[in-house]
Amino acid sequence: MEKDGLELEITELRLGLPGRDVAEKMMKKRGFTEMIMTSSGSNSDQCESGVVSSGGDVEKVNDSPAAKSQVVGWPPVCSYRRKNSCKETSTTKVGLGYVKVSMDGVPYLRKMDLGSSQGYDDLALALDKLFGFRGIGVALKDGDNCEYVTIYEDKDGDWMLAGDVPWGMFIESCKRLRIMKRSDATGFGLQPRGDE
Amino acid sequence: MNYFPDEVTEHVFDFVTSHKDRNAISLVCKSWYKIERYSRQRVFIGNCYAINPERLLRRFPCLKSLTLKGKPHFADFNLVPHEWGGFVQPWIEALARSRVGLEELRLKRMVVTDESLELLSRSFPNFKSLVLVSCEGFTTDGLASIAANCRHIRDLDLQENEIDDHRGQWLSCFPDTCTSLVTLNFACLEGETNLVALERLVARSPNLKSLKLNRAVPLDALARLMACAPQIVDLGVGSYENDRESEPYLKLEAAIKKCTSLRSLSGFLEAAPHCLSAFHPICHNLTSLNLSYAAEIHSSHLIKLIQHCNKLQRLWILDSIGDKGLAVVASTCKELQELRVFPSDLVGGGNTAVTEDGLVAISAGCTKLHSILYFCQQMTNAALITVAKNCPNFIRFRLCILEPNKPDHVTSGPLDEGFGAIVRACKSLRRLSLSGLLTDQVFHYIGKYAHELEMLSIAFAGDTDKGMLYVLDGCKKMRKLEIRDSPFGDTALLADVNKYETMRSLWMSSCEVTLGGCKRIAQIAPWLNVEIINENNNNRMEENGHEGRQEVDKLYLYRTVVGTRTDAPPFVWIL
């Protein structure tokens, strides 16, 4: 008898009435398809419905068997909390999608999807768009006369100047971006790229 | 019965403030009922459909503070459709019409619209305090009305609501003359915040004691806010990202040191771990700490912080703290009264960092503990028995083992004995939530020993109707019973219908009650509203004579003195 979804050991001792199979009862009651709703779209959709798919996303869910399903409204965590914790896990993955971008002088941060840019040029354009064309793009493209420098925080927590490493390496390690006023960075001997 | 003039009796009653006591007073005799009702200022209504505003106002014409609750508790877990009900609009309309001097409105799980908030803001010149918990249906435009029109506003406290953020300028709608704010909590707003307006508002509010910010308030703004509100007692940090060497961070460190009245800390919705150290200087003053949204903070940093918090009475944390972290809590926080350990991983297999060992350690170290909510992967009877011995003073005990039906991981047996020990030892237990593998036996214990139990939450438990019967029969003080996915049916439901008059409500979903059984109750007890919620088909369930076999998906029944409600959506069938 297949005991889907609950990982019950077949040899488990229980004091329930003989012959009563909890998993089967659960499934009979709810209908397996009712309990599992296949995800459509992003993590945040999943979270809002309070149900997580076990279908196509098995690979993402670490080590759980293919049939492990989540039941509606279980565990009993209120939807506000679910939404706020889901946000965390979906946005802190390094290199996967959205990173925070802050700019000196701007009172709020932005988020952008690194994955949607093809290279540093693209990124320059995207940053310009994000903060209203203040010439950030020029900064990235090696403009020493520009008002800003673009730096990023890498996996180790260090702040690096954007543009030194190949694009692929960059997006893998970039956790967040900061557009800093060049005047704040003076005295740090910023060498133009290409110098020995 | 009256030896004193009414005024004297009334004066005596003024010292009686709890709702329970005031209700009791009103039952003593007719004259006390009369005196009590005219002097009653605060009213609590646990189910907004149990009574209507007209009757409320007829009895308590001098009402100043009203608390209303709408949707049943399981609505928190998406088991109740959004359109189910709980609308505050008719209440505010009635209160406005009656010109009662409303000063405070506290709502939980209700539907609130911008229209309601606008009406509220215009109808009560002395309105001071608005507390909304887990509500929905409104936007920041509604908040703008409150800000603009409530001249004496003291508290604007928004907890875990779903608010449509129009990114408007609601904060700048507080007039310059508004200097009376004591509480400002907008942590649940998603959008950007007008920082200039916020700083000005905080700067002109010398009485501000509680400030809870949303995500959009960055570090440098936080530093400035704390600098102009050093009297703050309760702080909700929004987005707490920063660079440890940066100037805003240094300014924050300085500002924090000046906040010597700070007792409660929360927020950290997005937090960089190493920045917690800025708070170390004031930790020894903290009585309440909520880090349950700080998923990015590693347990080692949490432990470093908690080691300084020796006066902590309330702690909300994620299970990433681990058993090791809980051991530190147990040895440091000797004043701890309330602990909540939330799951950090809802999607995967669950964090294995907290187990029954953490719970046992807490119970051994924190002898003043009376409320606990504990999410974990595994539990044993032995651990629960030890916990019961260590902490016989529990008032609230909620254990959630993440996997439904999970047995004692050592004996592979049910957890009946463990929970049995809890209810036997904790004679003041008022609230209990069960989980794990449980048979009818646990309910036998609950019915036998849990004399003070008022609220019981059951999921995936029990074997037969006997289980539910033990509870209905034994727990004389039961007020709210909520059951899901358990094999209880009509026999249990119908055994003692009069019992439900002594309770606020009963919820049963995915159990074995049938349409026939529900109809029978509705017939016998016209003073109950028996609601069937059937989302899957908007049409009524088939009335084809097979009702005895048609299982009802969701049943919600509650006592009421005002009959069937008229605002139910199509998928709710009131029998």
PDB file of C-alpha atoms in Angstrom, chain B residues 173-433:
ATOM      1  CA  CYS B 173      -1.351  63.865   6.078  1.00  0.00           C
ATOM      2  CA  PHE B 174      -0.723  64.209   9.780  1.00  0.00           C
ATOM      3  CA  PRO B 175      -1.152  67.956  10.310  1.00  0.00           C
ATOM      4  CA  ASP B 176       1.707  69.942  11.794  1.00  0.00           C
ATOM      5  CA  THR B 177      -0.465  70.436  14.862  1.00  0.00           C
ATOM      6  CA  CYS B 178      -0.521  66.704  15.513  1.00  0.00           C
ATOM      7  CA  THR B 179       1.840  66.133  18.395  1.00  0.00           C
ATOM      8  CA  SER B 180      -0.041  63.530  20.370  1.00  0.00           C
ATOM      9  CA  LEU B 181       1.224  60.276  18.886  1.00  0.00           C
ATOM     10  CA  VAL B 182       2.244  57.590  21.345  1.00  0.00           C
ATOM     11  CA  THR B 183       2.188  54.546  19.047  1.00  0.00           C
ATOM     12  CA  LEU B 184       3.003  54.430  15.345  1.00  0.00           C
ATOM     13  CA  ASN B 185       3.313  50.988  13.822  1.00  0.00           C
ATOM     14  CA  PHE B 186       3.354  50.615  10.047  1.00  0.00           C
ATOM     15  CA  ALA B 187       5.723  47.672   9.769  1.00  0.00           C
ATOM     16  CA  CYS B 188       3.372  45.745   7.513  1.00  0.00           C
ATOM     17  CA  LEU B 189       3.324  48.348   4.749  1.00  0.00           C
ATOM     18  CA  GLU B 190       5.160  47.160   1.690  1.00  0.00           C
ATOM     19  CA  GLY B 191       5.800  50.360  -0.165  1.00  0.00           C
ATOM     20  CA  GLU B 192       8.193  53.230   0.029  1.00  0.00           C
ATOM     21  CA  THR B 193       7.876  55.669   2.861  1.00  0.00           C
ATOM     22  CA  ASN B 194       8.142  59.412   2.810  1.00  0.00           C
ATOM     23  CA  LEU B 195      11.131  59.665   5.109  1.00  0.00           C
ATOM     24  CA  VAL B 196      11.045  63.431   5.441  1.00  0.00           C
ATOM     25  CA  ALA B 197       7.426  63.384   6.580  1.00  0.00           C
ATOM     26  CA  LEU B 198       8.197  60.524   8.950  1.00  0.00           C
ATOM     27  CA  GLU B 199      11.148  62.280  10.536  1.00  0.00           C
ATOM     28  CA  ARG B 200       9.177  65.475  10.982  1.00  0.00           C
ATOM     29  CA  LEU B 201       6.315  63.548  12.554  1.00  0.00           C
ATOM     30  CA  VAL B 202       8.553  61.724  14.991  1.00  0.00           C
ATOM     31  CA  ALA B 203      10.388  64.921  15.866  1.00  0.00           C
ATOM     32  CA  ARG B 204       7.149  66.654  16.860  1.00  0.00           C
ATOM     33  CA  SER B 205       5.807  63.715  18.883  1.00  0.00           C
ATOM     34  CA  PRO B 206       7.415  63.969  22.303  1.00  0.00           C
ATOM     35  CA  ASN B 207       5.120  61.277  23.712  1.00  0.00           C
ATOM     36  CA  LEU B 208       6.030  58.705  21.114  1.00  0.00           C
ATOM     37  CA  LYS B 209       6.791  55.457  22.898  1.00  0.00           C
ATOM     38  CA  SER B 210       6.292  52.809  20.250  1.00  0.00           C
ATOM     39  CA  LEU B 211       7.624  53.140  16.709  1.00  0.00           C
ATOM     40  CA  LYS B 212       7.631  50.261  14.256  1.00  0.00           C
ATOM     41  CA  LEU B 213       8.993  50.940  10.816  1.00  0.00           C
ATOM     42  CA  ASN B 214       8.542  49.135   7.550  1.00  0.00           C
ATOM     43  CA  ARG B 215      11.091  47.695   5.158  1.00  0.00           C
ATOM     44  CA  ALA B 216      11.518  50.908   3.257  1.00  0.00           C
ATOM     45  CA  VAL B 217      13.202  52.816   6.068  1.00  0.00           C
ATOM     46  CA  PRO B 218      16.946  52.491   5.568  1.00  0.00           C
ATOM     47  CA  LEU B 219      19.651  52.667   8.163  1.00  0.00           C
ATOM     48  CA  ASP B 220      20.555  56.322   8.006  1.00  0.00           C
ATOM     49  CA  ALA B 221      16.907  57.272   8.451  1.00  0.00           C
ATOM     50  CA  LEU B 222      16.659  54.914  11.394  1.00  0.00           C
ATOM     51  CA  ALA B 223      19.649  56.578  13.010  1.00  0.00           C
ATOM     52  CA  ARG B 224      18.074  60.013  12.623  1.00  0.00           C
ATOM     53  CA  LEU B 225      14.733  58.798  13.942  1.00  0.00           C
ATOM     54  CA  MET B 226      16.264  57.272  17.015  1.00  0.00           C
ATOM     55  CA  ALA B 227      18.279  60.400  17.601  1.00  0.00           C
ATOM     56  CA  CYS B 228      15.142  62.508  17.750  1.00  0.00           C
ATOM     57  CA  ALA B 229      13.171  59.978  19.788  1.00  0.00           C
ATOM     58  CA  PRO B 230      15.487  58.800  22.562  1.00  0.00           C
ATOM     59  CA  GLN B 231      12.443  58.273  24.783  1.00  0.00           C
ATOM     60  CA  ILE B 232      11.365  55.324  22.646  1.00  0.00           C
ATOM     61  CA  VAL B 233      10.299  52.209  24.560  1.00  0.00           C
ATOM     62  CA  ASP B 234       9.294  49.872  21.751  1.00  0.00           C
ATOM     63  CA  LEU B 235      11.166  49.880  18.461  1.00  0.00           C
ATOM     64  CA  GLY B 236      10.500  47.973  15.265  1.00  0.00           C
ATOM     65  CA  VAL B 237      13.483  48.184  13.016  1.00  0.00           C
ATOM     66  CA  GLY B 238      12.531  47.941   9.381  1.00  0.00           C
ATOM     67  CA  SER B 239      15.199  47.101   6.940  1.00  0.00           C
ATOM     68  CA  TYR B 240      18.354  46.762   8.893  1.00  0.00           C
ATOM     69  CA  GLU B 241      20.906  46.440   6.205  1.00  0.00           C
ATOM     70  CA  ASN B 242      24.078  48.264   6.596  1.00  0.00           C
ATOM     71  CA  ASP B 243      27.760  48.324   6.328  1.00  0.00           C
ATOM     72  CA  ARG B 244      29.426  48.167   9.685  1.00  0.00           C
ATOM     73  CA  GLU B 245      32.010  50.817   8.913  1.00  0.00           C
ATOM     74  CA  SER B 246      29.608  53.248   7.337  1.00  0.00           C
ATOM     75  CA  GLU B 247      28.783  56.571   8.850  1.00  0.00           C
ATOM     76  CA  PRO B 248      25.056  55.890   9.251  1.00  0.00           C
ATOM     77  CA  TYR B 249      25.933  52.787  11.224  1.00  0.00           C
ATOM     78  CA  LEU B 250      28.173  54.739  13.561  1.00  0.00           C
ATOM     79  CA  LYS B 251      25.473  57.338  14.013  1.00  0.00           C
ATOM     80  CA  LEU B 252      23.043  54.543  14.821  1.00  0.00           C
ATOM     81  CA  GLU B 253      25.349  53.113  17.430  1.00  0.00           C
ATOM     82  CA  ALA B 254      25.512  56.486  19.090  1.00  0.00           C
ATOM     83  CA  ALA B 255      21.750  56.997  18.952  1.00  0.00           C
ATOM     84  CA  ILE B 256      21.037  53.552  20.382  1.00  0.00           C
ATOM     85  CA  LYS B 257      23.220  54.217  23.406  1.00  0.00           C
ATOM     86  CA  LYS B 258      20.996  57.180  24.238  1.00  0.00           C
ATOM     87  CA  CYS B 259      17.790  55.129  24.121  1.00  0.00           C
ATOM     88  CA  THR B 260      17.874  54.119  27.722  1.00  0.00           C
ATOM     89  CA  SER B 261      14.118  53.542  27.865  1.00  0.00           C
ATOM     90  CA  LEU B 262      14.132  50.960  25.092  1.00  0.00           C
ATOM     91  CA  ARG B 263      12.538  47.750  26.335  1.00  0.00           C
ATOM     92  CA  SER B 264      11.176  46.063  23.263  1.00  0.00           C
ATOM     93  CA  LEU B 265      12.842  45.356  19.933  1.00  0.00           C
ATOM     94  CA  SER B 266      11.378  43.812  16.776  1.00  0.00           C
ATOM     95  CA  GLY B 267      11.415  43.970  13.000  1.00  0.00           C
ATOM     96  CA  PHE B 268      14.712  43.124  11.323  1.00  0.00           C
ATOM     97  CA  LEU B 269      12.765  42.157   8.244  1.00  0.00           C
ATOM     98  CA  GLU B 270      15.938  42.204   6.257  1.00  0.00           C
ATOM     99  CA  ALA B 271      18.995  42.188   8.360  1.00  0.00           C
ATOM    100  CA  ALA B 272      22.669  41.861   7.943  1.00  0.00           C
ATOM    101  CA  PRO B 273      23.962  39.673  10.746  1.00  0.00           C
ATOM    102  CA  HIS B 274      26.931  41.613  12.008  1.00  0.00           C
ATOM    103  CA  CYS B 275      24.906  44.713  12.630  1.00  0.00           C
ATOM    104  CA  LEU B 276      23.099  43.323  15.658  1.00  0.00           C
ATOM    105  CA  SER B 277      26.054  44.286  17.798  1.00  0.00           C
ATOM    106  CA  ALA B 278      24.912  47.911  17.669  1.00  0.00           C
ATOM    107  CA  PHE B 279      22.163  46.904  20.063  1.00  0.00           C
ATOM    108  CA  HIS B 280      24.360  45.119  22.565  1.00  0.00           C
ATOM    109  CA  PRO B 281      24.695  48.166  24.857  1.00  0.00           C
ATOM    110  CA  ILE B 282      20.960  48.269  25.591  1.00  0.00           C
ATOM    111  CA  CYS B 283      20.207  44.548  25.614  1.00  0.00           C
ATOM    112  CA  HIS B 284      20.300  44.283  29.364  1.00  0.00           C
ATOM    113  CA  ASN B 285      17.214  46.519  29.465  1.00  0.00           C
ATOM    114  CA  LEU B 286      15.176  44.544  26.968  1.00  0.00           C
ATOM    115  CA  THR B 287      12.071  42.736  28.133  1.00  0.00           C
ATOM    116  CA  SER B 288      10.771  41.819  24.696  1.00  0.00           C
ATOM    117  CA  LEU B 289      12.636  40.694  21.598  1.00  0.00           C
ATOM    118  CA  ASN B 290      11.155  39.607  18.284  1.00  0.00           C
ATOM    119  CA  LEU B 291      13.659  38.294  15.764  1.00  0.00           C
ATOM    120  CA  SER B 292      11.232  35.927  14.104  1.00  0.00           C
ATOM    121  CA  TYR B 293      11.436  37.618  10.721  1.00  0.00           C
ATOM    122  CA  ALA B 294      15.218  37.820  10.640  1.00  0.00           C
ATOM    123  CA  ALA B 295      15.814  34.775   8.501  1.00  0.00           C
ATOM    124  CA  GLU B 296      19.259  35.906   7.422  1.00  0.00           C
ATOM    125  CA  ILE B 297      20.768  36.058  10.868  1.00  0.00           C
ATOM    126  CA  HIS B 298      22.789  33.025  11.779  1.00  0.00           C
ATOM    127  CA  SER B 299      22.310  31.412  15.148  1.00  0.00           C
ATOM    128  CA  SER B 300      25.770  32.446  16.327  1.00  0.00           C
ATOM    129  CA  HIS B 301      24.850  36.116  16.012  1.00  0.00           C
ATOM    130  CA  LEU B 302      21.491  35.532  17.682  1.00  0.00           C
ATOM    131  CA  ILE B 303      23.253  33.854  20.557  1.00  0.00           C
ATOM    132  CA  LYS B 304      25.715  36.734  20.913  1.00  0.00           C
ATOM    133  CA  LEU B 305      22.808  39.127  21.209  1.00  0.00           C
ATOM    134  CA  ILE B 306      20.728  37.024  23.566  1.00  0.00           C
ATOM    135  CA  GLN B 307      23.617  36.509  25.936  1.00  0.00           C
ATOM    136  CA  HIS B 308      23.205  40.140  26.934  1.00  0.00           C
ATOM    137  CA  CYS B 309      19.438  39.936  27.415  1.00  0.00           C
ATOM    138  CA  ASN B 310      19.105  38.779  30.964  1.00  0.00           C
ATOM    139  CA  LYS B 311      15.877  40.610  31.672  1.00  0.00           C
ATOM    140  CA  LEU B 312      13.978  39.211  28.707  1.00  0.00           C
ATOM    141  CA  GLN B 313      10.372  38.264  29.385  1.00  0.00           C
ATOM    142  CA  ARG B 314       9.210  37.650  25.864  1.00  0.00           C
ATOM    143  CA  LEU B 315      11.193  36.104  23.003  1.00  0.00           C
ATOM    144  CA  TRP B 316      10.012  35.339  19.472  1.00  0.00           C
ATOM    145  CA  ILE B 317      12.647  33.630  17.386  1.00  0.00           C
ATOM    146  CA  LEU B 318      13.193  31.295  14.431  1.00  0.00           C
ATOM    147  CA  ASP B 319      14.145  27.658  14.844  1.00  0.00           C
ATOM    148  CA  SER B 320      17.465  28.469  13.222  1.00  0.00           C
ATOM    149  CA  ILE B 321      18.566  29.348  16.729  1.00  0.00           C
ATOM    150  CA  GLY B 322      18.866  25.628  17.340  1.00  0.00           C
ATOM    151  CA  ASP B 323      18.904  23.597  20.528  1.00  0.00           C
ATOM    152  CA  LYS B 324      22.257  25.143  21.336  1.00  0.00           C
ATOM    153  CA  GLY B 325      20.788  28.615  21.123  1.00  0.00           C
ATOM    154  CA  LEU B 326      17.829  27.609  23.239  1.00  0.00           C
ATOM    155  CA  ALA B 327      20.217  26.341  25.875  1.00  0.00           C
ATOM    156  CA  VAL B 328      21.760  29.808  25.951  1.00  0.00           C
ATOM    157  CA  VAL B 329      18.289  31.316  26.328  1.00  0.00           C
ATOM    158  CA  ALA B 330      17.613  28.914  29.170  1.00  0.00           C
ATOM    159  CA  SER B 331      20.729  29.934  31.030  1.00  0.00           C
ATOM    160  CA  THR B 332      20.474  33.656  30.343  1.00  0.00           C
ATOM    161  CA  CYS B 333      16.813  34.585  30.338  1.00  0.00           C
ATOM    162  CA  LYS B 334      15.657  33.664  33.794  1.00  0.00           C
ATOM    163  CA  GLU B 335      12.729  36.065  33.616  1.00  0.00           C
ATOM    164  CA  LEU B 336      11.330  34.541  30.436  1.00  0.00           C
ATOM    165  CA  GLN B 337       7.549  34.228  30.428  1.00  0.00           C
ATOM    166  CA  GLU B 338       6.681  33.770  26.786  1.00  0.00           C
ATOM    167  CA  LEU B 339       8.614  31.960  24.049  1.00  0.00           C
ATOM    168  CA  ARG B 340       7.715  31.431  20.415  1.00  0.00           C
ATOM    169  CA  VAL B 341       9.933  29.413  18.106  1.00  0.00           C
ATOM    170  CA  PHE B 342       8.814  29.687  14.485  1.00  0.00           C
ATOM    171  CA  PRO B 343       9.846  27.469  11.578  1.00  0.00           C
ATOM    172  CA  SER B 344      12.426  29.047   9.302  1.00  0.00           C
ATOM    173  CA  ASP B 345      11.924  26.630   6.488  1.00  0.00           C
ATOM    174  CA  LEU B 346       8.333  26.204   5.408  1.00  0.00           C
ATOM    175  CA  VAL B 347       9.090  24.760   2.039  1.00  0.00           C
ATOM    176  CA  GLY B 348      11.580  22.022   2.595  1.00  0.00           C
ATOM    177  CA  GLY B 349      11.920  19.307   5.173  1.00  0.00           C
ATOM    178  CA  GLY B 350      12.071  21.733   8.029  1.00  0.00           C
ATOM    179  CA  ASN B 351      15.098  22.891   9.911  1.00  0.00           C
ATOM    180  CA  THR B 352      16.341  20.131  12.157  1.00  0.00           C
ATOM    181  CA  ALA B 353      18.024  22.598  14.449  1.00  0.00           C
ATOM    182  CA  VAL B 354      15.401  22.497  17.205  1.00  0.00           C
ATOM    183  CA  THR B 355      14.246  19.286  18.771  1.00  0.00           C
ATOM    184  CA  GLU B 356      12.691  18.168  22.016  1.00  0.00           C
ATOM    185  CA  ASP B 357      16.008  18.870  23.727  1.00  0.00           C
ATOM    186  CA  GLY B 358      15.641  22.591  23.195  1.00  0.00           C
ATOM    187  CA  LEU B 359      12.177  22.529  24.733  1.00  0.00           C
ATOM    188  CA  VAL B 360      13.376  20.568  27.739  1.00  0.00           C
ATOM    189  CA  ALA B 361      16.297  22.941  28.253  1.00  0.00           C
ATOM    190  CA  ILE B 362      13.986  25.934  28.210  1.00  0.00           C
ATOM    191  CA  SER B 363      11.592  24.349  30.660  1.00  0.00           C
ATOM    192  CA  ALA B 364      14.428  23.593  33.022  1.00  0.00           C
ATOM    193  CA  GLY B 365      16.035  27.027  32.865  1.00  0.00           C
ATOM    194  CA  CYS B 366      13.052  29.345  32.593  1.00  0.00           C
ATOM    195  CA  THR B 367      10.871  28.620  35.574  1.00  0.00           C
ATOM    196  CA  LYS B 368       8.602  31.605  34.985  1.00  0.00           C
ATOM    197  CA  LEU B 369       7.585  30.426  31.539  1.00  0.00           C
ATOM    198  CA  HIS B 370       3.819  30.395  31.080  1.00  0.00           C
ATOM    199  CA  SER B 371       3.262  30.644  27.314  1.00  0.00           C
ATOM    200  CA  ILE B 372       4.937  28.690  24.589  1.00  0.00           C
ATOM    201  CA  LEU B 373       4.542  28.178  20.858  1.00  0.00           C
ATOM    202  CA  TYR B 374       7.073  25.681  19.567  1.00  0.00           C
ATOM    203  CA  PHE B 375       7.527  24.426  16.022  1.00  0.00           C
ATOM    204  CA  CYS B 376       9.839  21.449  15.702  1.00  0.00           C
ATOM    205  CA  GLN B 377      10.559  18.350  13.711  1.00  0.00           C
ATOM    206  CA  GLN B 378      10.296  15.760  16.425  1.00  0.00           C
ATOM    207  CA  MET B 379       9.115  15.141  19.959  1.00  0.00           C
ATOM    208  CA  THR B 380       9.008  12.407  22.576  1.00  0.00           C
ATOM    209  CA  ASN B 381       6.696  11.578  25.433  1.00  0.00           C
ATOM    210  CA  ALA B 382       9.652  11.567  27.795  1.00  0.00           C
ATOM    211  CA  ALA B 383      10.522  15.140  26.877  1.00  0.00           C
ATOM    212  CA  LEU B 384       6.951  16.353  27.348  1.00  0.00           C
ATOM    213  CA  ILE B 385       6.709  14.607  30.696  1.00  0.00           C
ATOM    214  CA  THR B 386       9.889  16.372  31.795  1.00  0.00           C
ATOM    215  CA  VAL B 387       8.621  19.710  30.536  1.00  0.00           C
ATOM    216  CA  ALA B 388       5.392  19.223  32.487  1.00  0.00           C
ATOM    217  CA  LYS B 389       7.340  18.515  35.646  1.00  0.00           C
ATOM    218  CA  ASN B 390       9.591  21.544  35.160  1.00  0.00           C
ATOM    219  CA  CYS B 391       6.881  23.995  34.201  1.00  0.00           C
ATOM    220  CA  PRO B 392       3.539  23.354  35.847  1.00  0.00           C
ATOM    221  CA  ASN B 393       2.524  26.957  35.312  1.00  0.00           C
ATOM    222  CA  PHE B 394       1.728  26.909  31.644  1.00  0.00           C
ATOM    223  CA  ILE B 395      -1.290  28.959  30.632  1.00  0.00           C
ATOM    224  CA  ARG B 396      -0.709  28.490  26.890  1.00  0.00           C
ATOM    225  CA  PHE B 397       0.963  25.439  25.440  1.00  0.00           C
ATOM    226  CA  ARG B 398       1.138  25.120  21.680  1.00  0.00           C
ATOM    227  CA  LEU B 399       3.297  22.484  20.133  1.00  0.00           C
ATOM    228  CA  CYS B 400       3.491  22.046  16.396  1.00  0.00           C
ATOM    229  CA  ILE B 401       5.372  19.065  15.094  1.00  0.00           C
ATOM    230  CA  LEU B 402       5.808  19.902  11.459  1.00  0.00           C
ATOM    231  CA  GLU B 403       4.889  16.553  10.035  1.00  0.00           C
ATOM    232  CA  PRO B 404       1.276  15.537  10.671  1.00  0.00           C
ATOM    233  CA  ASN B 405       0.836  12.303  12.643  1.00  0.00           C
ATOM    234  CA  LYS B 406       4.472  12.026  13.572  1.00  0.00           C
ATOM    235  CA  PRO B 407       4.943   9.621  16.482  1.00  0.00           C
ATOM    236  CA  ASP B 408       7.361   9.734  19.399  1.00  0.00           C
ATOM    237  CA  HIS B 409      10.622   9.360  17.502  1.00  0.00           C
ATOM    238  CA  VAL B 410      12.146   7.084  20.113  1.00  0.00           C
ATOM    239  CA  THR B 411       9.269   4.744  20.916  1.00  0.00           C
ATOM    240  CA  SER B 412       7.342   5.217  17.648  1.00  0.00           C
ATOM    241  CA  GLY B 413       4.208   5.422  19.736  1.00  0.00           C
ATOM    242  CA  PRO B 414       1.613   8.168  19.981  1.00  0.00           C
ATOM    243  CA  LEU B 415       2.245  11.280  22.061  1.00  0.00           C
ATOM    244  CA  ASP B 416      -0.812  10.776  24.264  1.00  0.00           C
ATOM    245  CA  GLU B 417       1.183  10.349  27.450  1.00  0.00           C
ATOM    246  CA  GLY B 418       3.284  13.433  26.852  1.00  0.00           C
ATOM    247  CA  PHE B 419       0.339  15.755  26.319  1.00  0.00           C
ATOM    248  CA  GLY B 420      -1.472  13.955  29.106  1.00  0.00           C
ATOM    249  CA  ALA B 421       1.330  14.895  31.459  1.00  0.00           C
ATOM    250  CA  ILE B 422       1.067  18.521  30.362  1.00  0.00           C
ATOM    251  CA  VAL B 423      -2.649  18.810  31.064  1.00  0.00           C
ATOM    252  CA  ARG B 424      -2.337  16.953  34.330  1.00  0.00           C
ATOM    253  CA  ALA B 425       0.465  19.136  35.658  1.00  0.00           C
ATOM    254  CA  CYS B 426      -0.598  22.495  34.288  1.00  0.00           C
ATOM    255  CA  LYS B 427      -3.723  23.171  36.249  1.00  0.00           C
ATOM    256  CA  SER B 428      -4.105  26.696  34.902  1.00  0.00           C
ATOM    257  CA  LEU B 429      -3.845  25.711  31.252  1.00  0.00           C
ATOM    258  CA  ARG B 430      -6.187  27.848  29.152  1.00  0.00           C
ATOM    259  CA  ARG B 431      -4.957  27.233  25.643  1.00  0.00           C
ATOM    260  CA  LEU B 432      -3.625  24.051  24.060  1.00  0.00           C
ATOM    261  CA  SER B 433      -2.604  23.086  20.529  1.00  0.00           C
TER     262      SER B 433
END
